[in-house]
XYZ file of C-alpha atoms in Angstrom:
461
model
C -127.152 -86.939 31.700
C -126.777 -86.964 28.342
C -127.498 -90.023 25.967
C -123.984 -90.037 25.239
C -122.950 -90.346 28.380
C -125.894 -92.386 29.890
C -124.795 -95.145 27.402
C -121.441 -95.769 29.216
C -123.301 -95.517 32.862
C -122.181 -98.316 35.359
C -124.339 -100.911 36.634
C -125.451 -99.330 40.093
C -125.583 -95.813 38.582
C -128.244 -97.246 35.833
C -129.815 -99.260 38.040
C -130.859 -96.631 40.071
C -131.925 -94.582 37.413
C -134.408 -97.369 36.861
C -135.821 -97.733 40.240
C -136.173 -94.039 41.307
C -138.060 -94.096 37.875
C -135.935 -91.405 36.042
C -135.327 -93.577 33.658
C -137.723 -96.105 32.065
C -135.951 -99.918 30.953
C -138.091 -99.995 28.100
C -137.286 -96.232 27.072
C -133.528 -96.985 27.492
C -133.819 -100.085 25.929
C -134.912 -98.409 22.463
C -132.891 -95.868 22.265
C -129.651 -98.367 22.903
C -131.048 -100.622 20.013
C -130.816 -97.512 17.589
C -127.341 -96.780 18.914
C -126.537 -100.102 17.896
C -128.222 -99.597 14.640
C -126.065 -96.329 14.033
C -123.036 -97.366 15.014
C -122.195 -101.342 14.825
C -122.246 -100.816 11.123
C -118.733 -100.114 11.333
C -117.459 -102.207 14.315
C -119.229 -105.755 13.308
C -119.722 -106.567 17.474
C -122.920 -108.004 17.111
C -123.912 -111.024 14.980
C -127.523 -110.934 15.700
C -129.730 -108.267 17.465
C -132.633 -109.497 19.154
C -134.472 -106.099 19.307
C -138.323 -108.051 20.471
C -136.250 -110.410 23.008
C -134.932 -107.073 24.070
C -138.488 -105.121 24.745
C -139.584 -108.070 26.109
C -137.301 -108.216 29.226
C -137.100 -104.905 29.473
C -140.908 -104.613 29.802
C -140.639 -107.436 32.112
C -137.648 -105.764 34.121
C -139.874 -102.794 34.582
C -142.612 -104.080 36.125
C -140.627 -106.098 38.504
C -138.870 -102.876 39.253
C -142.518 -100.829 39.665
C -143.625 -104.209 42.344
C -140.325 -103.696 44.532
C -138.899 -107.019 43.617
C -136.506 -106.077 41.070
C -132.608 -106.652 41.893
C -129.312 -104.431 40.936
C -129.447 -106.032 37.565
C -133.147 -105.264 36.302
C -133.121 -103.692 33.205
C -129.717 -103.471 33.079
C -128.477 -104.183 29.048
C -126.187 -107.761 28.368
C -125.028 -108.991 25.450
C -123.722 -112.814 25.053
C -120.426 -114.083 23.314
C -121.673 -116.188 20.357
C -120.624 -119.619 21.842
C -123.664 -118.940 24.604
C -126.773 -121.395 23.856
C -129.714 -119.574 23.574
C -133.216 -120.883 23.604
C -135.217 -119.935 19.822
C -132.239 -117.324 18.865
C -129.041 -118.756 16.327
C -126.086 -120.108 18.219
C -123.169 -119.440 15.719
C -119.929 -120.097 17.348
C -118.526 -117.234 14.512
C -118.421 -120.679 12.390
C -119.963 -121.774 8.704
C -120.540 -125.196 10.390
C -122.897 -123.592 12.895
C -124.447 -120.634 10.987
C -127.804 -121.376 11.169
C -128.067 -123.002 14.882
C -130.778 -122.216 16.736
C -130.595 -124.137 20.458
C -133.835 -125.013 22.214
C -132.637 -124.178 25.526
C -130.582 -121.266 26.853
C -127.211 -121.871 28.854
C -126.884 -121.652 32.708
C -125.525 -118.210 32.483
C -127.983 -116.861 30.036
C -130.705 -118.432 32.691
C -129.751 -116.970 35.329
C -128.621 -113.535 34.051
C -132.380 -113.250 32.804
C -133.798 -114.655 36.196
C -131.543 -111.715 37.427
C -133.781 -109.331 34.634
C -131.052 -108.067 32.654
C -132.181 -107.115 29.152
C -130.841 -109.471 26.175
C -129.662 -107.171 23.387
C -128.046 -109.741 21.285
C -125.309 -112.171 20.478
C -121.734 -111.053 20.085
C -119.072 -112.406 17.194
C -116.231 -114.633 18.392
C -113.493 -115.961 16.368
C -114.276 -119.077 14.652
C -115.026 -121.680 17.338
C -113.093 -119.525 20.069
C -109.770 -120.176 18.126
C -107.121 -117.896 17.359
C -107.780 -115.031 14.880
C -110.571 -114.735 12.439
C -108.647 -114.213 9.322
C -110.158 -112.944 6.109
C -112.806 -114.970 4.327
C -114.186 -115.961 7.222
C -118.089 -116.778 7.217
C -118.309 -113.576 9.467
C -116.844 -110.340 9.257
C -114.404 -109.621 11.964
C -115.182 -107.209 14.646
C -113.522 -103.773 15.403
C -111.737 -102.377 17.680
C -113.694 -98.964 18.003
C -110.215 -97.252 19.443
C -108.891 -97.770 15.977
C -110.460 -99.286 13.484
C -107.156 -100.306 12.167
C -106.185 -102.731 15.111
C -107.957 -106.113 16.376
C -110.171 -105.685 19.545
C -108.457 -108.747 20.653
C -109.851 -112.502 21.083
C -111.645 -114.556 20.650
C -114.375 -112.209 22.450
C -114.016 -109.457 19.832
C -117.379 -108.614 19.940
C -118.159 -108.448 23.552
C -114.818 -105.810 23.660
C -116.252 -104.246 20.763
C -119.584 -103.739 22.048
C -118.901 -102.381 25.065
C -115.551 -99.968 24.414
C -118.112 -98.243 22.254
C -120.951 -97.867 24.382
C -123.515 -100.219 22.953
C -124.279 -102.597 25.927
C -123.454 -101.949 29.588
C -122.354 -106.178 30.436
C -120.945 -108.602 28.557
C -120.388 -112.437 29.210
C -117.029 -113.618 27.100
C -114.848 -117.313 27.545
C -111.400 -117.300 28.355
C -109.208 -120.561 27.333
C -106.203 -118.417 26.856
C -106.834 -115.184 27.436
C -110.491 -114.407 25.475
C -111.709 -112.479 28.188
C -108.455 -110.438 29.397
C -107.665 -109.887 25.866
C -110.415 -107.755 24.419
C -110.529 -106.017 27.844
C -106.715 -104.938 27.437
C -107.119 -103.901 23.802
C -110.408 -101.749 24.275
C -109.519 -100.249 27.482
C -112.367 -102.274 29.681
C -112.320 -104.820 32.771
C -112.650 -108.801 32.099
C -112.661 -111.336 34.621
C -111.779 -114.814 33.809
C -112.913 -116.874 37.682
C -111.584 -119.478 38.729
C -111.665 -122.981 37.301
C -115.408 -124.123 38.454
C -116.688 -120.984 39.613
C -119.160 -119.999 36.514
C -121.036 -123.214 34.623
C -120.188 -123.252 31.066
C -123.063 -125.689 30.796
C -124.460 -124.643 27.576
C -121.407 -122.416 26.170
C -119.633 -124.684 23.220
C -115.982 -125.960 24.200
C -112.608 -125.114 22.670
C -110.897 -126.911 25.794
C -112.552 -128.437 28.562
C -109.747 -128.591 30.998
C -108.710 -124.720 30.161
C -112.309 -123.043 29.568
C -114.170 -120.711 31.513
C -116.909 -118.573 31.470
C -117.101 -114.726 33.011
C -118.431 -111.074 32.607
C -116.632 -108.503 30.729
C -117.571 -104.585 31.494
C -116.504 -101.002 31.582
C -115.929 -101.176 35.775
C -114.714 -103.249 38.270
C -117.853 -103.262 40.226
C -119.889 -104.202 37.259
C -117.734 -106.848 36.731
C -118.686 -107.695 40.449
C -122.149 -107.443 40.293
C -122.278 -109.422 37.385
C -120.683 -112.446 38.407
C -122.981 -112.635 41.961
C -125.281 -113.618 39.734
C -123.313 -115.660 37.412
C -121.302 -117.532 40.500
C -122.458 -120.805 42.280
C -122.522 -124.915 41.332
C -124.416 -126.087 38.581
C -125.265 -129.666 38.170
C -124.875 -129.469 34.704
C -121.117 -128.884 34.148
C -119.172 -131.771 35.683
C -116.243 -129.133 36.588
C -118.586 -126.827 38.150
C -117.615 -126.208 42.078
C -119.640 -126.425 45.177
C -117.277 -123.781 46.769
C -119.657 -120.966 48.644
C -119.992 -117.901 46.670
C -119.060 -114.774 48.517
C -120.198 -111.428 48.336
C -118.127 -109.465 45.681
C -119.108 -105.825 45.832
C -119.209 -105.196 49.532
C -115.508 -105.767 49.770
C -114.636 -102.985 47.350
C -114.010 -100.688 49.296
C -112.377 -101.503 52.240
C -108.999 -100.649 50.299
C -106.181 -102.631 49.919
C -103.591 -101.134 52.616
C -101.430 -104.225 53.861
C -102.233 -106.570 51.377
C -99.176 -108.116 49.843
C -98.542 -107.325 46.200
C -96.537 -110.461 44.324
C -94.182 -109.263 40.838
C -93.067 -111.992 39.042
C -91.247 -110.162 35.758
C -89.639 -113.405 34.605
C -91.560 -114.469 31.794
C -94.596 -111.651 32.325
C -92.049 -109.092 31.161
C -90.203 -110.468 28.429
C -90.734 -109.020 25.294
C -93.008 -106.017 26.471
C -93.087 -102.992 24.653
C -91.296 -99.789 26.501
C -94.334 -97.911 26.727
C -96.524 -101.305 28.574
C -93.159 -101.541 30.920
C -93.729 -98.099 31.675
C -97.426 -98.127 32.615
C -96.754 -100.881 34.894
C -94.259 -99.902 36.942
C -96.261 -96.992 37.146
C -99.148 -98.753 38.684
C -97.254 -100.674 41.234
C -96.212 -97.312 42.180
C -99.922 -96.428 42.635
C -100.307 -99.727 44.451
C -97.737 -98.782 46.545
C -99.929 -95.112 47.331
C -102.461 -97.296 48.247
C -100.838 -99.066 51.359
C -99.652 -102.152 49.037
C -96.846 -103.973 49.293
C -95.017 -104.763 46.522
C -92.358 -107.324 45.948
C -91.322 -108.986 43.687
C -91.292 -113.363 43.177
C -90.484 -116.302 41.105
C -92.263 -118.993 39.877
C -89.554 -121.494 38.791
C -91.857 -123.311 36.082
C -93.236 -120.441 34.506
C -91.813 -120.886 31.058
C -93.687 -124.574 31.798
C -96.805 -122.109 30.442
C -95.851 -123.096 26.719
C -97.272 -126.744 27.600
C -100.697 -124.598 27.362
C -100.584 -125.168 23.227
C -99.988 -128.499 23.786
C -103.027 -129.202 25.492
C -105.057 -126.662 24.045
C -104.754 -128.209 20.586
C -104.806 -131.917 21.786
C -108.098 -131.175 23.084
C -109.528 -128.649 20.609
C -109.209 -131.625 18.168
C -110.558 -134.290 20.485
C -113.822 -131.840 20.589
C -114.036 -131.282 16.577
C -112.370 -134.268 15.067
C -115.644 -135.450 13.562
C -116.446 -132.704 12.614
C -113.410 -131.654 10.777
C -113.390 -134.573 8.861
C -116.924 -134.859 7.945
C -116.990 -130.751 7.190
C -113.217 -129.951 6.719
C -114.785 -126.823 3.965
C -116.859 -125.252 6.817
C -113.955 -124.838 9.023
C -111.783 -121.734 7.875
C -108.371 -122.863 6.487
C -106.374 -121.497 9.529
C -108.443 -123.286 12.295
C -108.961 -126.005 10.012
C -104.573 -126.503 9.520
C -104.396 -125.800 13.222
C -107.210 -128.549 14.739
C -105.781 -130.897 12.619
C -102.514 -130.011 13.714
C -103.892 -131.122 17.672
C -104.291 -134.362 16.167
C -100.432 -135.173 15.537
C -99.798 -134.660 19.900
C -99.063 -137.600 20.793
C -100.261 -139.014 24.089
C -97.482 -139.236 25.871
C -97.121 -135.543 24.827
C -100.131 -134.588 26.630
C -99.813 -136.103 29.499
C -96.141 -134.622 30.070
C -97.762 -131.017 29.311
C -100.089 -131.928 31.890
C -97.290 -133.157 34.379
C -95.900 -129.467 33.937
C -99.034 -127.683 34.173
C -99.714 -129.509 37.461
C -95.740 -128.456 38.977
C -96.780 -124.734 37.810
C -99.965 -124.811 39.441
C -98.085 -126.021 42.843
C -95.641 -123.327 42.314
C -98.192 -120.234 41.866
C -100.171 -121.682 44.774
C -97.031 -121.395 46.936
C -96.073 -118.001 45.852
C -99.793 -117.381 46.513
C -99.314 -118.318 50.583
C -96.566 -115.641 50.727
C -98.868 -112.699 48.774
C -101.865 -111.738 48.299
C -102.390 -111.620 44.642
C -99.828 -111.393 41.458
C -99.898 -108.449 39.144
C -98.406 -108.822 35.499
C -99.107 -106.827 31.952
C -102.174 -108.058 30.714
C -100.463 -108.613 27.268
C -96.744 -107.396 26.533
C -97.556 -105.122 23.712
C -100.906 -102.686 22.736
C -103.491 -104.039 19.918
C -102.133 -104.810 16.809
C -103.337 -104.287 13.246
C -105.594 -106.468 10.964
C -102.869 -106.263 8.739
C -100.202 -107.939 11.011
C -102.479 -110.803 12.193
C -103.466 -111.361 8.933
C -100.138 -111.711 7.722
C -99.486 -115.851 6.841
C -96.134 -115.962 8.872
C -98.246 -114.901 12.644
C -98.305 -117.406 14.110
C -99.194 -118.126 18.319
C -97.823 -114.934 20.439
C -96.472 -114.612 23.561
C -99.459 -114.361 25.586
C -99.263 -112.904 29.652
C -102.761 -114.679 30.064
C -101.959 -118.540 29.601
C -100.697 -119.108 32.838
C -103.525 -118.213 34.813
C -105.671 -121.058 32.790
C -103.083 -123.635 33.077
C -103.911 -123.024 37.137
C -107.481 -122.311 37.021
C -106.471 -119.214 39.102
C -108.603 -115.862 38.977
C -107.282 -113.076 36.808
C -108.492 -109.872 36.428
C -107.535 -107.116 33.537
C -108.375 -103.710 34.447
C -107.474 -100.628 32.103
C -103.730 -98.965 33.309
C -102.636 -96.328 30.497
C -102.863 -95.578 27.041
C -99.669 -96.007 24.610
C -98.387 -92.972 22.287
C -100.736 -94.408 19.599
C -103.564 -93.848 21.381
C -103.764 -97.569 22.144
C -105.405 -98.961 25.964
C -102.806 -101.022 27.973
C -103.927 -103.437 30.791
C -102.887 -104.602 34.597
C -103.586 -108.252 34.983
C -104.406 -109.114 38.793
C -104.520 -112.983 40.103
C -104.980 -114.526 42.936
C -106.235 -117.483 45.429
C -108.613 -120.103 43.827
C -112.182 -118.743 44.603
C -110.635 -115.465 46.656
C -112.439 -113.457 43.084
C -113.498 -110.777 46.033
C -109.301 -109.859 46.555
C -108.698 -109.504 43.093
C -111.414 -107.599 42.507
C -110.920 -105.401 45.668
C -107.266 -104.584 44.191
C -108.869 -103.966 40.722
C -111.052 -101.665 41.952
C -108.741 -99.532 44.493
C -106.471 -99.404 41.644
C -108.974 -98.385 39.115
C -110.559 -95.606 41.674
C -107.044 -94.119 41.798
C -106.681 -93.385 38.342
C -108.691 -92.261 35.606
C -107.778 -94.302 32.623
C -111.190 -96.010 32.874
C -112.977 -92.971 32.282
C -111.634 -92.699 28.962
C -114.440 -93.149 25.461
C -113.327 -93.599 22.035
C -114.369 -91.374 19.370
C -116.869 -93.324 17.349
């Protein structure tokens, strides 16, 4: 295998590399670290590259490997979103205010990804504080979406979709409040998994919202995704929303395939406003759901357009987390977050607790729909990645957005890679289902992702 091709191995097929000892961790390890070197110059995913850090575990990871004792994920590369606490290496949160942060104690998930002896390459940029788009003039320069240089690798974990659509780390962790997981993955062609409400800690990970964050792996496969968040899954003390639900086993389910398992459409709301070419490439993957043994129907979730409340609390709560620091700091906050955190300050109460009133009906409503079906499958976004030059532009303002509804519920949602548009440009699948039934969705992600070959596809970097 070449090095070109060894850098966009999966998990298990690394992995074993590693233990038959074809492959050393701290060989591998190197010769990633000059990829990144080589190539991030133009793409901007990483903020900081902690080459020692690095050696270190992958040293480590080998000798646990050479004593028997090390697991699927020993010497296996991961790089963390930016917002991700790390012990003695800067914290930045893509943000001026935070620049020069340096935590003295790592995050749950960094702990116990590094118990598991992955190999820490380096923290990934984020848009400023997990918000919105980083617009120009920003204390960091925005990543790039290695499909096209042109066009935004999506947000806010533009890095962590950067970094691994072009090959220079095999895992990823990103957040998702509104879609900053299933967003990157959709625009750089990869898989993202935003768990349920509870299921990952985001002890240690800096807010945006605390009743709409969560924390979960991004990667270039389903079953990384899986074996990734075995060992992210499971209650932590530490994060007062984290769940005490038992933790199943996500990769032995994969393939059992997914013939008779009920496939829910709703197309109200999920469809509205897509592009031809993302209508196309859906239909044509319920079709290859419907290969599989699925069945597909379609529903309706009465209060889906109740997904708007999402801005409501989203901003209400974004500037209950930074209102002293706004106003102490207002000129280390870039002018668009700055306008729109200030902004969360004018909802009145009454206002938030009615968006909450309609969040809890939708929630009620997907859980019903969710006793009749298996899981729901939607566009991941309604149109392909646009340019840097349209975001930019003062008039964008909030998008319609596919992903929202699935953190209003707390739900599971999957994006897994479903077609390419005549630009060149990735297009997504979204898959959701029960609360804490991750091993379904990713069972459906992965039968659908075997069938096709869209996954397989590199950019030319």
């Amino acid at each position: 295998m070449s090095a070109d091709e060894l850098c966009y191995a999966g998990i298990r097929e690394l992995g074993g590399l590693f233990r038959r000892g074809a492959l050393s961790p701290v060989d591998y390890a190197t010769d990633l670290l000059g990829r990144v070197e080589r190539l991030d110059k133009s793409l901007n995913a990483y903020v900081t590259v902690t080459a020692e850090r690095a050696l270190a575990d992958a040293r480590a990871a080998e000798a646990a490997i050479r004593r028997g004792d090390g697991g699927p994920l020993a010497g296996i590369p991961i790089a963390y979103k930016d917002l991700y606490a790390t012990k003695g290496i800067r914290t930045t949160a893509g943000s001026a205010l935070l620049a020069d942060w340096v935590p003295d104690f790592d995050c749950t998930c960094v702990t116990r990804l590094q118990q598991a002896g992955m190999v820490m390459l380096g923290k990934l940029i984020t848009h400023e504080f997990a918000f919105g788009i980083q617009f120009p003039g920003h204390r960091f320069p925005p990543a790039r979406n290695p499909w096209n240089v042109d066009h935004i690798p999506g947000g806010s974990s533009s890095g962590s979709g950067a970094a691994l659509a072009a090959g220079l780390v095999h895992g990823a962790l990103g957040s998702d409040t509104g879609g900053s997981i299933r967003g990157p993955a959709a625009f750089c062609n990869l898989v993202g998994l935003k768990p349920t409400y509870g299921r990952v800690s985001r002890a240690g990970v800096l807010t945006l919202s605390w009743s709409l964050d969560h924390t979960g792996p991004m990667a270039r496969t389903v079953e990384d995704c899986a074996l990734l968040l075995q060992a992210l899954a499971g209650h932590d003390p530490a994060d007062p929303a984290s769940s005490r639900e038992p933790v199943a086993d996500y990769a032995e389910p994969l393939g059992r395939g997914i013939r008779g398992l009920r496939v829910g459409v709703p197309r109200a709301y999920f469809l509205e406003g897509a592009d031809a070419e993302v209508e196309k490439a859906f239909e044509q993957a319920l079709a290859a759901l419907r290969l599989l043994g699925a069945v597909v129907t379609d529903v309706e979730i009465p209060s889906i357009l109740a997904s708007w409340a999402f801005l409501a609390i989203l901003m209400a709560e974004a500037f209950a987390y930074h209102e002293r620091d706004v106003r102490a700091h207002p000129e280390l906050y870039g002018d668009v977050l700055r306008e729109r955190v200030l902004a969360g300050g004018l909802i009145l109460g009454s206002e938030y607790v009615q968006a909450q009133r309609l969040r809890a009906r939708l929630q009620a409503e997907m859980l019903e729909v969710l006793r009749r079906v298996d899981v729901l499958v939607t566009p991941t976004t309604p149109k392909p990645a646009p340019t840097f030059a349209v975001v930019w532009d003062p008039s964008f303002g909030f998008p319609k957005s596919n992903m929202p509804p699935f953190n209003m519920t707390g739900l599971p949602a999957l994006a897994v890679p479903c077609g390419f548009s005549s630009q060149g440009l990735p297009l997504s699948l979204q898959i959701a289902g029960r609360p804490f039934d991750e091993a379904t969705v990713l069972r459906v992600g992965h039968a659908y992702e075997q069938a096709t070959e869209w996954h397989r596809r590199r950019p030319r970097i």
